[in-house]
XYZ file of C-alpha atoms in Angstrom:
234
model
C 99.286 91.361 124.930
C 97.627 91.775 121.531
C 96.637 88.569 119.691
C 95.228 87.957 116.218
C 92.739 85.073 116.188
C 92.243 83.621 112.703
C 89.091 81.493 112.872
C 86.192 81.256 110.412
C 83.683 79.909 112.977
C 82.198 82.927 114.781
C 80.902 80.864 117.730
C 84.292 79.286 118.369
C 85.994 82.662 118.007
C 83.579 84.387 120.396
C 84.006 81.735 123.091
C 87.789 81.687 122.812
C 88.035 85.483 122.687
C 86.067 85.698 125.935
C 88.432 83.259 127.656
C 91.535 85.072 126.414
C 90.109 88.475 127.371
C 89.625 87.273 130.958
C 93.374 86.657 131.032
C 94.256 90.141 129.844
C 94.742 89.360 126.155
C 93.415 91.854 123.609
C 91.961 89.754 120.776
C 91.331 90.846 117.183
C 89.290 88.349 115.144
C 89.965 87.629 111.444
C 87.630 85.248 109.598
C 89.847 84.446 106.600
C 93.456 84.254 105.551
C 93.267 87.443 103.519
C 91.654 89.328 106.403
C 94.441 88.112 108.679
C 97.184 89.246 106.301
C 95.572 92.695 106.028
C 95.440 92.958 109.826
C 99.201 92.367 109.958
C 100.101 95.233 107.622
C 102.229 97.916 109.349
C 99.564 100.610 108.975
C 96.729 98.394 110.297
C 97.385 99.168 113.964
C 99.654 98.143 116.854
C 101.645 94.957 116.254
C 100.449 91.563 117.436
C 102.497 89.427 119.801
C 100.936 86.170 118.588
C 98.754 84.895 115.747
C 96.477 81.984 116.675
C 95.924 80.479 113.230
C 93.267 77.869 112.475
C 94.297 75.900 109.379
C 90.753 75.291 108.124
C 90.138 78.646 106.440
C 87.482 79.349 103.786
C 89.608 81.272 101.294
C 93.083 79.701 101.299
C 95.207 76.995 102.856
C 96.261 77.763 106.411
C 99.777 76.475 105.745
C 100.167 79.073 102.973
C 98.925 81.821 105.303
C 101.458 80.739 107.930
C 104.279 80.831 105.395
C 103.353 84.339 104.253
C 103.111 85.610 107.817
C 106.502 84.195 108.799
C 108.246 85.396 105.629
C 106.998 88.945 106.098
C 106.786 89.551 109.858
C 108.366 88.668 113.190
C 104.977 87.760 114.657
C 104.767 84.449 116.497
C 102.349 81.918 115.010
C 100.576 79.092 116.810
C 98.748 76.747 114.435
C 95.428 75.321 115.603
C 94.029 72.323 113.761
C 92.211 69.020 114.023
C 95.003 67.374 111.985
C 96.923 65.283 114.486
C 99.229 63.433 112.076
C 102.960 63.953 112.476
C 103.580 65.019 108.873
C 101.130 67.922 109.178
C 102.863 69.094 112.348
C 106.285 68.838 110.727
C 105.095 70.706 107.649
C 103.712 73.526 109.799
C 106.905 73.825 111.817
C 108.983 73.812 108.638
C 107.008 76.819 107.426
C 108.066 78.666 110.565
C 105.172 78.068 112.950
C 106.319 78.580 116.529
C 103.938 76.026 118.007
C 101.171 73.629 116.997
C 97.993 72.881 118.975
C 95.642 70.012 118.092
C 91.885 70.246 118.716
C 90.356 69.620 121.161
C 92.795 71.411 123.438
C 92.832 72.500 127.060
C 92.499 76.276 127.363
C 95.011 76.336 130.219
C 97.601 74.661 128.020
C 96.774 77.018 125.141
C 97.297 80.046 127.387
C 100.628 78.655 128.548
C 101.741 78.145 124.948
C 100.652 81.672 123.975
C 102.680 83.213 126.798
C 105.657 80.946 126.066
C 105.976 81.879 122.388
C 105.354 85.575 123.083
C 108.417 85.634 125.362
C 110.792 84.328 122.710
C 113.309 86.825 121.289
C 112.620 88.225 117.800
C 113.885 86.269 114.798
C 116.283 87.455 112.097
C 114.320 89.016 109.240
C 115.079 91.378 106.409
C 113.479 94.687 107.512
C 113.145 95.779 103.897
C 110.928 92.819 102.984
C 107.420 93.706 101.756
C 104.595 93.749 104.294
C 102.432 91.252 102.437
C 104.856 88.462 103.306
C 106.110 87.819 99.795
C 109.851 88.372 100.014
C 111.199 88.220 96.460
C 114.836 88.014 97.557
C 116.799 86.664 100.504
C 120.313 88.028 101.083
C 122.756 86.184 103.302
C 126.196 87.763 103.181
C 127.477 87.258 99.612
C 124.514 85.039 98.661
C 121.403 86.379 96.906
C 118.436 84.008 96.536
C 115.693 85.093 94.124
C 112.664 83.107 95.252
C 110.217 83.815 92.376
C 112.786 83.062 89.640
C 114.644 80.383 91.629
C 117.997 81.980 90.863
C 121.019 82.102 93.162
C 124.133 84.262 92.942
C 127.292 84.466 95.039
C 129.112 87.814 94.936
C 126.936 88.682 91.946
C 127.914 85.577 89.977
C 125.010 83.231 89.114
C 125.210 79.657 90.368
C 123.254 76.893 88.627
C 121.402 74.669 91.081
C 119.132 71.713 90.552
C 115.518 71.965 91.679
C 116.125 70.063 94.913
C 119.340 71.940 95.655
C 117.464 75.221 95.381
C 114.578 73.958 97.519
C 117.015 72.807 100.189
C 118.892 76.112 100.223
C 115.672 78.151 100.284
C 114.341 76.116 103.205
C 117.449 76.549 105.352
C 117.700 80.237 104.393
C 114.230 80.928 105.793
C 115.588 80.649 109.340
C 119.377 81.144 109.465
C 120.977 79.615 112.540
C 117.977 77.388 113.278
C 118.600 73.639 113.197
C 116.311 71.735 110.830
C 115.919 68.077 111.703
C 116.859 65.666 108.930
C 113.360 64.210 108.799
C 111.892 67.721 108.579
C 114.051 68.545 105.565
C 113.155 65.292 103.833
C 109.457 65.929 104.403
C 109.578 69.495 103.099
C 112.005 69.172 100.172
C 111.377 65.628 98.970
C 107.746 65.341 100.138
C 108.321 61.814 101.345
C 109.070 59.858 104.488
C 112.510 59.846 106.091
C 113.410 56.203 105.449
C 115.897 55.592 102.680
C 116.456 59.248 101.782
C 119.216 60.167 104.216
C 122.062 59.576 101.784
C 120.323 61.721 99.155
C 120.149 64.616 101.618
C 123.846 64.302 102.449
C 124.761 64.363 98.744
C 122.685 67.496 98.137
C 124.238 69.278 101.130
C 127.726 68.450 99.867
C 126.804 69.628 96.375
C 125.495 72.970 97.673
C 128.672 73.589 99.662
C 130.765 72.873 96.575
C 128.723 74.828 94.017
C 128.401 77.906 96.221
C 132.077 77.774 97.175
C 131.156 78.091 100.843
C 132.065 74.866 102.660
C 130.973 76.218 106.059
C 127.622 77.587 104.834
C 125.606 74.520 105.904
C 126.648 73.157 109.264
C 126.023 69.525 110.186
C 124.550 69.127 113.674
C 125.416 65.530 114.499
C 122.458 63.320 115.284
C 119.985 66.104 114.537
C 120.212 67.754 111.125
C 121.564 70.898 109.471
C 121.542 74.654 109.870
C 122.592 77.526 107.675
C 125.384 79.750 108.997
C 125.273 83.217 107.426
C 128.680 83.890 105.831
C 130.437 87.195 106.203
C 130.223 89.550 103.242
C 133.298 89.401 101.036
């Protein structure tokens, strides 16, 4: 297995690399977010099975690096951080992280998590997306979502969405078929706690279904949350 370790502390990286190497894992060390993103380019070498991403990077926010990796590749990402609060974990998982490990951690547990995420089947991703992780457009059947301009069209016809409606659609569209918990959506889209915002989420989901003319686009998973069901092209 080939693993990309993103860690700015050379001593920590050297010690962890030695442990992983003893278990048959080929480790490549990146000291910054930009170095990590370059290592993931298609022409940079064989693909990585897992990225072990420390959030405390010197050049950019680790959450942003995770988002760029997951938008542009199928590589599994395990976040490593000293931030133990629930909201940080939820935010990381919302960005597509496959797992989240809090320091200090047991190396046996870390190895188990690495092997577990590496065995998961590949996710749906647009193969034509750019290698730097910045996908300008997401296409889901008849829907086209322009992320930089925040524009949405259905069958080529533009649809006007509010800011929160767009944010909600863009979040669900990142991982079609994956169930997002209600509290996760509230945290990511509204940047607030779950309490008192449930009705607002329901209204926005109903509005999206109506405006896009696709009542089955967002499926309600009772007691859990919502997922986006990719509609057939028309």
